[in-house]
Amino acid sequence: MRRTLPRRAAAAVTVLALLLTGCSATDDGRDADGTIRLRFQSLAWQKESVDANKQLVKEWNAAHPDVQVDYVQGSWDNVHDQLLTSFEGGEAPDIIHDASDDLADFAYGGYLADLRPLLPERLKADIPERSWRTTTFDGGIHGVPFLQEPRVLIANSRILRASGVRIPTPERPWSWAEFRKVSKELTGRGRYGVAWPLKEPVSVTLNLGLSGGGQLFHRDPDGKVELRFEEGDAVVTGTIRDQVNSDRSAARTALGMGGSDALPGFFGGRYAMLPLGFAYRQQVVEQAPEGFEWTVLPAPAGSGGLAQGVSPQTLSVAEDSPHKKEAVAFIDFLLRPENMVRLARGDWMLPTGTTALAHPSLRTAEHGWATGTALAQHLRPAPAQTVRGYPEWKDKVATPALQEFYSGAITTDELRKRLVDDGNRVLARYQR
Amino acid sequence: MSLPTSRAARTGQYLALLAYLVFLAFPFLWLLSTAFKPARELGSLHPTWIPEHPTLDNFRQAFDEQPLLQAAANSLIAAVSAALIAVVIATPMAYVMARHRGRLATAATGWVVVSQAFPFVLVIIPLFLVLKNLHLINTLWGLILVYVVWSLPFALWMLAGYVRAVPAELEEAAAVDGAGRVRTLVSVVAPLLAPGIVATGLFAFITAWNEFFFALVLLKTPEKQTLPVVLTHFLGAEGVADLGPLAAAAFLATLPSLVLFAFIQRRITGGMTAGAVRG
């Protein structure tokens, strides 16, 4: 009896090994009748946006009976880990919706197809080169950037009017110094001129930093990236810190908030202005009390003009997909100018495509569309998104350092030391 | 201790208990309040406990936008199955671990404790590959298997404690009365273990009901997804949320757990009392 146990165990191990190795049949993504079946994982989440995506998939499927697309609802929460697991397991969707700042690891890891030989000329020409740079890694294009959002100032119109301050336009924006002055003027009893919701301070600082002439991440001719905190980098960081700590024109309590958390204070008249992403307008429209008057203003400009960094939403194709050509054809369909407009309106964002951006519905003054559209030409790739090691730098070094700096706990010198010295040590590990 | 001091102490205890209950109930009550508030009230600077203009729109929207019933059914199937299987496997194993002390049992107990320290992300890729080769990706059975494996160590550890609390003398007495091994286990040990089995099953159920990451990674098609995954569809990038429908859906998602607790709690208490009397 005892001797049978090892034999049984060995047999069980053999069966398990056979199951693990033998059952992996190859799958070329075709149905039994030869129809090609593609999986499109979308991260659209607002109702209008989900509806637009589903409707477009339906239209594609009706027009292409031999190439059918299955819509798969993804989620922004944990999308990186979910995709990584799918790539490793060879089960990734054919068409992948993500954000460009999430693509670097996947692109360098060989999980995403290089789209250069597959992209149709129309699509390539319609999207500006500066947007393509957000998805170009190691010389290859690993995603199609299609939606983006500038950071704008959402302001209480009544307070602005009553104060008599000059209203900025994309043609004549406020300088950072002027913005600081205006914020002081808008500050009054029980009211702050501005609230900076900086729960996640790094991308805001870096992206708006471009307008002040800051860059922080500098790529040498040999391709290595070095962190340097220069005069331009101190413009935005210094303004926020001074507003909170010296001028008292920015609410200290808002520093720990997310964008949505600050909205009730804005609606209640406690904050005159909120620097938020362009898509937050949807929440304002939905939640603002009856009669609340608001407007969209461009973010302040500095020596870099209105420039700011963005990480557009992207559509990529999995390297393992057996039908890359068809997948790119679907992306091309999804991003036809008229469709790009539908997606942009659904997400309250700006399309990257030049033709879509010219659409009259995105140029209307209502809900600040025109202000956002005017900013599109100033949008640049977020400074750090192609830098390997950036996520670690952001979490371990920059986030705590900036939080302490903005709250007044450390000086500019200490901030510089931590961002640069500690940061370069982190980056060095990724650039050996 | 004098009587007034004792009364003061008791009052203090009740106050502390009340404060704790309020603390526990706050998130749920706030969720309930949010679920019935119209969008304009959600953005109010002075939020109220009772919605001024209560509405069912959030529930309507939640059901319109996401397949909540399907997701709830999937969650229920996965959680109930995982709990049942975990309990069926864990009960005899826990008995062996508790009654037969030896190196193997000690090592097994140690492994059980250590295995609880593994983070999800460490095991997910090998697990994904194994399930893929077994053709269990995008199936509820694959997810149930993972939940059973994931909850088994703690279930074992928990049940072993209950087994140790059952006096071995009772089993000896049964043996003296002529009961065989199986009869002793079924008629003597199992009834005394009932509260422990129910508590362990409840633990496995709640773990599976709330689990998000495995379900997100392993289930691909919308009709297979579980409630926690579907709830994240109300969230956008950078923490933006469709708060009203999210609260409505999250409120509905908490109901099965609450009902289950309300139903089973009396049984656990009853079982414990019964065990105490018999012991």
XYZ file of C-alpha atoms in Angstrom:
711
model
C 0.000 0.000 0.000
C 2.719 2.468 0.947
C 4.672 1.801 -2.235
C 1.719 2.833 -4.407
C 1.726 6.348 -3.008
C 4.919 7.564 -4.758
C 3.683 5.963 -7.975
C 0.357 7.739 -7.720
C 2.082 11.003 -6.917
C 4.381 10.591 -9.904
C 1.412 9.845 -12.136
C -0.431 12.901 -10.846
C 2.614 15.108 -11.476
C 2.927 13.675 -15.003
C -0.732 14.340 -15.755
C -0.420 17.884 -14.415
C 2.738 18.479 -16.474
C 0.985 17.192 -19.581
C -1.934 19.460 -18.864
C 0.371 22.417 -18.387
C 2.443 21.806 -21.507
C 0.175 19.976 -23.853
C -3.012 21.919 -23.726
C -1.719 25.176 -25.094
C -3.180 25.099 -28.557
C -2.239 27.867 -30.948
C -4.999 30.322 -31.631
C -4.958 32.448 -34.752
C -7.972 34.474 -33.674
C -10.391 33.091 -36.268
C -13.834 31.589 -35.822
C -14.614 28.188 -37.274
C -15.996 29.864 -40.417
C -12.766 31.811 -40.928
C -14.025 35.141 -39.569
C -11.231 37.096 -37.956
C -12.118 38.050 -34.396
C -10.365 40.951 -32.694
C -10.643 41.959 -29.055
C -10.724 45.696 -28.340
C -10.204 46.602 -24.700
C -11.521 50.091 -24.104
C -11.050 52.181 -20.963
C -13.895 54.514 -21.850
C -15.978 54.982 -18.715
C -18.308 57.953 -19.095
C -21.682 56.947 -20.494
C -21.425 59.098 -23.639
C -17.949 57.780 -24.291
C -18.860 54.109 -23.764
C -21.893 54.583 -25.995
C -19.765 56.192 -28.723
C -17.203 53.374 -28.585
C -19.832 50.647 -28.655
C -21.691 52.328 -31.504
C -18.486 52.599 -33.551
C -17.700 48.919 -32.944
C -21.227 48.107 -34.103
C -20.782 50.163 -37.264
C -17.445 48.492 -37.999
C -18.875 45.016 -37.470
C -21.800 45.762 -39.773
C -19.456 46.918 -42.517
C -16.829 44.188 -42.054
C -18.460 40.774 -41.677
C -15.105 39.045 -42.148
C -13.347 41.011 -39.376
C -15.440 41.205 -36.220
C -14.451 43.249 -33.189
C -15.472 42.288 -29.655
C -15.763 45.256 -27.283
C -14.175 44.487 -23.908
C -14.699 46.917 -21.061
C -11.427 47.628 -19.271
C -10.814 49.748 -16.218
C -8.329 52.533 -15.481
C -7.848 50.999 -12.060
C -4.874 48.602 -12.195
C -4.786 48.646 -15.998
C -0.985 48.370 -16.034
C -0.884 45.193 -13.927
C -3.817 43.722 -15.799
C -2.176 44.307 -19.184
C 1.204 43.090 -17.989
C -0.352 39.818 -16.859
C -2.225 39.453 -20.126
C 0.948 40.094 -22.143
C 2.958 37.596 -20.096
C 0.206 35.035 -20.419
C -0.177 35.561 -24.177
C -3.802 36.614 -23.713
C -3.586 40.325 -24.422
C -6.403 42.012 -26.333
C -5.555 42.768 -29.982
C -6.368 46.465 -29.672
C -5.418 48.184 -26.440
C -6.646 51.496 -25.065
C -4.251 53.104 -22.566
C -2.428 56.349 -21.795
C 0.896 57.166 -23.412
C 2.717 57.482 -20.083
C 1.859 53.841 -19.360
C 3.298 52.510 -22.619
C 7.074 52.816 -22.122
C 7.514 49.574 -20.169
C 5.294 47.642 -22.581
C 7.001 49.099 -25.656
C 10.529 48.415 -24.391
C 9.377 44.975 -23.242
C 8.408 44.071 -26.802
C 4.703 43.638 -26.020
C 3.394 46.307 -28.380
C 3.644 46.164 -32.158
C 5.623 48.826 -33.984
C 2.896 50.479 -36.030
C 5.139 52.340 -38.500
C 4.750 49.883 -41.403
C 1.003 49.544 -40.767
C -0.259 53.070 -40.223
C -2.180 54.561 -43.151
C -0.786 57.807 -44.505
C -4.043 59.655 -43.753
C -3.835 58.934 -40.034
C -0.104 59.568 -39.874
C -0.462 62.949 -41.537
C -3.543 63.996 -39.551
C -1.911 63.723 -36.131
C 0.860 66.265 -35.429
C 4.421 65.093 -34.954
C 4.480 66.388 -31.360
C 1.664 63.950 -30.521
C 3.392 61.041 -32.245
C 6.421 61.727 -30.048
C 4.358 60.695 -27.001
C 4.106 57.153 -28.345
C 7.534 56.820 -29.995
C 9.855 54.594 -28.034
C 13.265 53.466 -29.227
C 12.463 54.670 -32.730
C 9.218 52.714 -33.064
C 5.634 53.990 -32.861
C 3.791 51.861 -30.314
C 0.430 53.560 -30.111
C -1.822 56.075 -31.830
C -2.386 59.116 -29.610
C -6.015 60.183 -30.077
C -7.363 62.111 -27.071
C -5.635 64.604 -24.810
C -6.492 67.199 -22.232
C -4.746 70.415 -21.323
C -4.868 71.718 -17.808
C -7.040 74.828 -17.608
C -8.326 77.206 -14.965
C -11.989 76.641 -14.231
C -13.174 79.890 -12.719
C -16.231 81.343 -11.016
C -17.448 83.956 -13.531
C -19.288 86.094 -10.984
C -16.259 86.463 -8.728
C -14.065 87.285 -11.719
C -16.502 89.907 -12.998
C -16.953 91.491 -9.581
C -13.207 91.768 -9.033
C -12.644 93.587 -12.309
C -9.481 91.648 -13.121
C -8.425 91.236 -16.751
C -9.897 88.044 -18.173
C -7.168 86.055 -19.897
C -7.567 84.453 -23.326
C -5.372 81.943 -25.160
C -4.069 84.914 -27.189
C -3.393 87.029 -24.086
C -2.977 84.650 -21.149
C -1.924 85.672 -17.669
C 1.762 85.442 -16.879
C 2.572 83.418 -13.778
C 3.323 86.661 -11.929
C -0.012 88.117 -13.034
C -1.810 84.947 -12.014
C -0.283 85.248 -8.561
C -1.406 88.873 -8.331
C -4.930 88.068 -9.544
C -5.219 85.207 -7.068
C -4.448 87.661 -4.274
C -7.076 90.045 -5.568
C -9.679 87.295 -5.704
C -8.914 86.276 -2.139
C -11.286 87.681 0.425
C -13.163 86.881 3.572
C -13.813 83.112 3.581
C -12.578 82.804 0.029
C -9.312 81.814 -1.627
C -8.332 82.997 -5.090
C -7.298 79.514 -6.081
C -7.191 75.939 -4.808
C -4.532 73.566 -6.077
C -5.785 69.988 -5.681
C -2.372 68.360 -5.534
C -2.952 64.902 -4.161
C -0.852 63.763 -7.140
C 1.531 66.706 -7.479
C 4.142 65.358 -9.886
C 2.440 65.341 -13.277
C 0.792 68.739 -12.619
C 4.150 70.234 -11.676
C 6.034 68.738 -14.598
C 3.374 69.386 -17.218
C 2.656 72.988 -16.249
C 6.371 73.481 -15.626
C 6.963 73.584 -19.385
C 5.176 76.931 -19.554
C 7.671 78.407 -17.102
C 10.549 77.144 -19.207
C 11.196 74.208 -16.882
C 11.987 70.758 -18.099
C 13.686 68.923 -15.221
C 14.429 65.863 -17.371
C 17.257 66.458 -19.840
C 18.272 63.877 -22.413
C 21.969 63.891 -23.385
C 23.096 63.194 -26.961
C 23.986 59.644 -25.926
C 20.347 59.068 -24.912
C 20.917 59.143 -21.157
C 18.534 61.192 -19.075
C 19.704 63.496 -16.322
C 17.650 65.491 -13.832
C 18.503 69.181 -13.494
C 16.482 71.766 -11.541
C 16.989 75.046 -13.357
C 15.570 78.541 -13.133
C 12.542 77.640 -15.266
C 11.688 74.724 -12.988
C 11.270 77.111 -10.073
C 8.556 79.211 -11.760
C 5.498 76.989 -11.265
C 6.731 75.315 -8.082
C 7.645 78.697 -6.570
C 4.301 80.253 -7.528
C 2.278 77.487 -5.888
C 4.391 77.516 -2.751
C 4.181 81.298 -2.432
C 0.426 81.286 -2.999
C -0.065 78.761 -0.225
C 2.490 79.976 2.299
C 3.183 83.693 1.739
C 0.188 85.155 -0.071
C -2.392 82.842 1.530
C -4.288 83.128 -1.744
C -4.340 79.347 -2.249
C -6.142 77.010 0.138
C -3.676 74.924 2.137
C -6.260 72.194 2.768
C -6.720 71.649 -0.976
C -3.117 70.446 -1.359
C -4.128 66.969 -0.240
C -7.252 66.818 -2.397
C -8.057 65.231 -5.722
C -9.788 67.323 -8.375
C -13.284 66.055 -7.572
C -12.788 66.790 -3.850
C -12.233 70.454 -4.555
C -15.391 70.949 -6.613
C -17.845 71.440 -3.696
C -15.650 74.273 -2.377
C -15.615 75.787 -5.844
C -19.398 75.572 -6.188
C -19.799 77.012 -2.706
C -17.714 80.084 -3.613
C -14.846 79.164 -1.301
C -12.367 79.002 -4.217
C -12.515 81.403 -7.162
C -10.416 79.266 -9.510
C -9.425 75.626 -9.852
C -6.581 74.416 -12.066
C -7.997 71.142 -13.417
C -7.850 68.867 -16.416
C -10.094 69.860 -19.334
C -12.330 66.791 -18.864
C -13.410 67.963 -15.395
C -15.865 70.280 -17.171
C -18.228 67.329 -17.383
C -18.347 67.097 -13.581
C -18.881 70.834 -13.327
C -21.786 70.674 -15.777
C -23.336 67.782 -13.865
C -22.812 68.950 -10.310
C -22.832 72.743 -10.362
C -25.837 74.258 -8.582
C -28.559 75.917 -10.675
C -27.474 79.341 -11.855
C -23.795 78.788 -11.087
C -21.745 80.705 -13.643
C -18.360 79.389 -14.603
C -15.818 79.777 -17.335
C -12.702 78.097 -18.690
C -9.461 80.102 -18.766
C -6.088 79.110 -20.177
C -3.407 78.160 -17.652
C -0.846 80.960 -17.113
C 2.071 81.351 -19.508
C 5.757 81.970 -18.891
C 8.914 81.965 -20.955
C 7.699 78.717 -22.511
C 4.461 80.391 -23.589
C 1.331 78.312 -23.088
C 3.265 75.081 -23.506
C 2.299 72.229 -21.230
C 2.898 68.526 -21.156
C 0.248 65.922 -21.854
C 0.044 62.128 -21.934
C -2.587 61.413 -24.567
C -4.882 58.418 -24.522
C -3.648 55.875 -27.034
C -4.656 52.858 -29.087
C -2.006 50.161 -29.507
C -1.812 46.725 -31.067
C -0.419 43.747 -29.180
C 2.741 42.297 -30.679
C 1.227 38.823 -30.243
C -1.881 39.675 -32.249
C -2.029 37.471 -35.356
C -4.037 40.137 -37.194
C -2.131 43.387 -36.776
C -3.120 44.714 -40.192
C -6.825 44.301 -39.439
C -6.352 45.758 -35.964
C -4.741 48.887 -37.411
C -7.522 49.103 -40.003
C -10.032 49.139 -37.145
C -8.030 51.859 -35.336
C -7.978 53.848 -38.580
C -11.771 53.525 -38.774
C -12.227 54.446 -35.110
C -10.078 57.542 -35.583
C -11.599 58.924 -38.748
C -12.085 62.630 -38.101
C -15.849 62.424 -37.601
C -15.426 59.455 -35.241
C -12.604 61.137 -33.346
C -14.970 64.050 -32.718
C -17.578 61.662 -31.284
C -14.982 60.096 -28.980
C -13.640 63.495 -27.914
C -17.072 64.852 -27.090
C -17.930 61.680 -25.192
C -14.821 62.059 -23.014
C -14.901 65.891 -22.834
C -11.349 65.900 -24.171
C -9.529 67.231 -27.222
C -8.811 65.070 -30.259
C -5.203 64.957 -31.431
C -6.217 64.820 -35.109
C -5.966 68.162 -36.893
C -9.133 67.641 -38.951
C -11.196 66.587 -35.935
C -9.890 69.521 -33.944
C -11.239 71.886 -36.590
C -14.773 70.567 -36.192
C -17.224 73.387 -35.330
C -18.694 71.500 -32.360
C -15.284 71.656 -30.674
C -14.874 75.354 -31.371
C -17.963 76.583 -29.597
C -17.658 78.887 -26.608
C -20.097 76.730 -24.653
C -18.434 74.873 -21.774
C -15.051 76.306 -22.745
C -14.496 74.066 -25.769
C -12.990 76.927 -27.785
C -10.472 77.792 -25.068
C -9.297 74.178 -24.916
C -9.103 73.863 -28.670
C -6.978 76.982 -28.855
C -4.527 75.416 -26.411
C -4.091 72.243 -28.457
C -1.208 73.576 -30.532
C 0.764 74.282 -27.342
C 0.566 70.752 -25.963
C 3.808 68.794 -25.822
C 4.766 65.295 -24.685
C 4.860 65.146 -20.891
C 8.523 65.695 -19.967
C 9.195 62.321 -18.389
C 6.931 59.856 -20.051
C 9.561 58.062 -22.121
C 12.045 58.021 -19.237
C 12.568 54.603 -17.741
C 12.545 54.735 -13.963
C 10.157 57.694 -13.937
C 7.397 55.830 -12.020
C 9.839 54.980 -9.210
C 11.208 58.526 -9.125
C 7.672 59.866 -9.035
C 6.495 57.662 -6.165
C 9.599 57.495 -4.000
C 11.264 60.844 -4.564
C 9.156 63.497 -6.261
C 5.739 63.010 -4.649
C 6.878 63.360 -1.018
C 9.391 66.078 -1.880
C 6.833 68.220 -3.714
C 4.181 67.679 -1.048
C 6.589 68.857 1.635
C 7.731 71.781 -0.495
C 4.250 73.033 -1.300
C 3.209 72.814 2.329
C 6.239 74.901 3.264
C 8.098 72.195 5.152
C 11.264 72.298 3.028
C 13.131 75.012 1.139
C 13.748 75.303 -2.599
C 17.352 74.136 -2.073
C 16.179 71.049 -0.240
C 13.592 70.373 -2.976
C 16.269 70.734 -5.648
C 18.604 68.401 -3.746
C 15.948 65.717 -3.347
C 14.500 65.874 -6.848
C 17.909 65.943 -8.531
C 20.396 64.079 -6.318
C 18.047 61.362 -5.092
C 16.347 61.277 -8.483
C 19.523 60.786 -10.509
C 20.455 57.894 -8.249
C 17.113 56.250 -9.091
C 17.458 56.882 -12.829
C 21.041 55.570 -12.832
C 19.787 52.118 -11.934
C 17.617 52.063 -15.055
C 20.306 53.416 -17.392
C 23.232 51.081 -16.734
C -14.937 48.551 43.541
C -17.864 50.707 44.689
C -21.188 50.644 42.871
C -21.067 54.203 41.414
C -17.599 53.561 39.996
C -18.839 50.352 38.461
C -21.846 52.143 36.961
C -19.564 54.865 35.576
C -17.295 52.226 34.096
C -20.230 50.497 32.490
C -21.536 53.793 31.071
C -18.055 54.433 29.683
C -18.041 51.006 28.088
C -21.403 51.619 26.479
C -20.285 55.016 25.215
C -17.118 53.497 23.766
C -19.187 50.778 22.130
C -21.591 53.344 20.735
C -18.715 55.414 19.361
C -17.271 52.300 17.751
C -20.622 51.417 16.196
C -20.997 54.935 14.827
C -17.467 54.716 13.444
C -18.291 51.413 11.749
C -21.635 52.552 10.448
C -20.490 55.922 9.101
C -19.133 54.770 5.702
C -22.194 52.639 5.050
C -24.662 55.366 5.998
C -22.757 57.921 3.935
C -22.810 55.502 0.985
C -26.547 55.105 1.435
C -27.064 58.861 1.596
C -24.873 59.453 -1.491
C -26.698 56.778 -3.475
C -29.967 58.731 -3.171
C -28.581 62.220 -3.822
C -29.006 63.985 -7.149
C -25.814 65.165 -8.889
C -26.249 68.764 -7.702
C -26.327 67.732 -4.058
C -23.186 65.652 -4.504
C -21.275 68.824 -5.280
C -22.626 70.756 -2.311
C -20.233 72.491 0.048
C -22.563 71.684 2.927
C -23.537 68.055 2.393
C -26.506 66.738 4.340
C -27.107 63.297 5.816
C -30.633 63.132 4.463
C -30.845 63.943 0.731
C -32.932 67.082 0.222
C -34.330 65.802 -3.064
C -33.903 62.027 -2.883
C -33.803 60.317 -6.245
C -33.536 56.859 -7.718
C -31.741 58.216 -10.789
C -28.364 56.941 -9.597
C -29.726 53.394 -9.361
C -31.391 53.734 -12.768
C -28.198 55.031 -14.318
C -26.081 52.347 -12.652
C -28.311 49.585 -14.003
C -28.502 51.247 -17.437
C -24.768 51.599 -17.800
C -23.460 48.351 -16.361
C -24.680 44.747 -16.208
C -25.008 44.839 -12.418
C -27.395 41.903 -12.030
C -25.241 39.652 -14.173
C -22.161 40.774 -12.249
C -23.895 40.151 -8.912
C -24.891 36.665 -10.045
C -21.295 35.954 -11.082
C -19.984 37.221 -7.757
C -22.522 35.139 -5.883
C -21.669 31.961 -7.783
C -17.933 32.513 -7.320
C -18.153 33.442 -3.642
C -20.614 30.734 -2.564
C -18.780 28.018 -4.496
C -15.397 29.124 -3.191
C -16.702 29.205 0.390
C -18.303 25.760 0.170
C -15.300 24.118 -1.468
C -12.858 25.782 0.922
C -14.835 24.576 3.930
C -15.200 21.021 2.599
C -11.458 20.797 1.957
C -10.324 22.676 5.037
C -12.415 20.847 7.653
C -10.739 17.401 7.485
C -7.338 18.978 6.883
C -7.723 21.241 9.897
C -8.738 18.244 12.001
C -5.578 16.419 11.029
C -3.420 19.478 11.658
C -4.936 20.027 15.091
C -5.086 16.447 16.347
C -1.928 14.908 14.951
C 0.883 17.043 16.221
C 4.178 16.329 14.514
C 6.829 17.949 12.353
C 4.627 17.807 9.286
C 1.734 19.522 11.046
C 4.078 22.172 12.473
C 5.631 22.752 9.047
C 2.185 22.932 7.461
C 1.046 25.495 10.020
C 4.195 27.548 9.401
C 3.623 27.401 5.656
C 0.029 28.480 6.105
C 1.145 31.585 7.985
C 3.950 32.398 5.516
C 1.705 31.940 2.498
C -0.518 34.748 3.725
C 2.368 37.154 3.170
C 2.576 36.635 -0.623
C 1.381 39.716 -2.499
C -1.096 39.152 -5.341
C 1.201 40.590 -8.012
C 3.893 38.049 -7.149
C 1.731 35.053 -7.943
C -0.575 36.379 -10.608
C 1.580 35.722 -13.695
C 2.470 32.069 -12.904
C -1.121 31.539 -11.825
C -2.370 33.062 -15.059
C -0.126 30.742 -17.099
C -1.290 27.660 -15.200
C -4.954 28.589 -15.618
C -4.417 29.404 -19.271
C -2.972 25.960 -19.916
C -5.894 24.422 -18.075
C -8.240 26.511 -20.279
C -9.658 28.162 -17.201
C -9.005 31.800 -18.154
C -12.247 33.745 -18.507
C -14.220 31.085 -16.650
C -15.848 31.349 -13.254
C -14.405 27.934 -12.423
C -10.888 29.288 -12.878
C -11.703 32.163 -10.562
C -13.306 29.843 -7.998
C -10.202 27.651 -8.047
C -8.042 30.686 -7.310
C -10.322 31.850 -4.512
C -10.297 28.397 -2.906
C -6.505 28.211 -3.052
C -6.216 31.767 -1.779
C -8.577 31.376 1.162
C -7.588 27.834 2.089
C -4.506 28.636 4.218
C -6.361 31.052 6.456
C -9.425 28.804 6.564
C -7.212 25.931 7.689
C -5.533 28.009 10.330
C -8.859 29.297 11.582
C -10.563 25.891 11.672
C -7.582 24.195 13.331
C -8.104 26.588 16.245
C -11.760 25.530 16.524
C -10.786 21.837 16.405
C -8.285 22.336 19.236
C -11.073 23.864 21.310
C -13.091 20.631 21.087
C -12.021 18.439 24.048
C -10.328 15.256 22.851
C -11.983 13.483 25.821
C -15.328 13.699 24.008
C -13.922 11.673 21.125
C -12.431 9.182 23.560
C -15.786 8.846 25.296
C -17.500 8.231 21.971
C -14.935 5.566 21.148
C -15.568 3.917 24.503
C -19.283 3.948 23.686
C -18.482 2.023 20.540
C -18.602 4.756 17.907
C -16.227 4.309 14.998
C -13.849 6.995 13.726
C -16.219 8.353 11.059
C -19.229 8.243 13.370
C -17.275 10.132 16.017
C -16.273 12.791 13.542
C -19.731 13.182 12.045
C -21.839 12.892 15.202
C -19.585 14.336 17.880
C -16.942 16.625 16.413
C -18.813 18.140 13.464
C -21.741 19.612 15.486
C -19.312 21.212 17.922
C -17.320 22.579 15.021
C -20.401 24.031 13.300
C -19.906 27.635 14.466
C -16.270 27.471 13.339
C -17.235 26.006 9.991
C -19.843 28.708 9.463
C -17.416 31.463 10.482
C -14.747 30.054 8.178
C -17.215 29.777 5.315
C -18.274 33.351 5.933
C -14.672 34.476 5.836
C -14.100 32.656 2.531
C -17.320 34.116 1.124
C -16.460 37.705 2.041
C -12.905 37.336 0.752
C -14.176 36.099 -2.613
C -17.095 38.548 -2.757
C -14.814 41.557 -2.324
C -11.847 40.348 -4.364
C -10.951 42.579 -7.298
C -7.517 41.958 -8.789
C -7.746 38.276 -9.717
C -11.192 38.834 -11.193
C -9.931 41.800 -13.198
C -7.044 39.831 -14.652
C -8.676 36.448 -15.177
C -12.094 37.414 -16.546
C -12.121 38.985 -19.999
C -15.673 39.230 -21.246
C -18.278 41.554 -19.707
C -20.778 38.748 -19.076
C -18.254 36.953 -16.838
C -17.084 39.900 -14.755
C -17.814 40.144 -11.054
C -19.233 43.080 -9.097
C -15.967 44.614 -7.832
C -14.651 44.729 -11.410
C -17.856 46.225 -12.763
C -17.829 48.854 -10.000
C -14.506 50.194 -11.302
C -16.207 50.988 -14.596
C -17.666 54.012 -12.833
C -14.121 55.318 -12.268
C -12.071 57.289 -14.763
C -8.399 58.148 -15.005
C -6.756 60.037 -12.134
C -9.456 59.132 -9.644
C -12.386 60.890 -11.334
C -15.615 59.099 -10.463
C -19.225 58.982 -11.525
C -20.049 59.298 -7.840
C -23.849 58.896 -7.759
C -24.127 55.687 -9.802
C -20.950 54.364 -8.160
C -22.469 54.846 -4.696
C -25.744 53.254 -5.808
C -23.971 50.220 -7.251
C -21.618 49.931 -4.260
C -24.584 50.090 -1.878
C -26.252 47.212 -3.731
C -22.967 45.304 -3.652
C -22.817 45.471 0.143
C -26.329 44.108 0.616
C -25.624 40.360 0.142
C -22.835 40.486 2.736
C -25.083 42.292 5.190
C -27.961 39.856 4.680
C -25.642 36.898 5.030
C -24.152 38.268 8.245
C -27.578 39.010 9.668
C -28.737 35.489 8.860
C -25.672 33.606 9.986
C -24.676 35.681 12.995
C -27.491 34.164 15.088
C -26.409 30.678 14.087
C -22.816 31.322 15.056
C -23.890 32.619 18.434
C -26.358 29.751 18.872
C -23.744 27.187 17.931
C -21.252 28.622 20.364
C -23.744 28.507 23.187
C -24.655 24.929 22.332
C -20.997 23.974 22.324
C -20.451 25.603 25.670
C -23.329 23.715 27.262
C -22.179 20.404 25.875
C -18.562 21.071 26.807
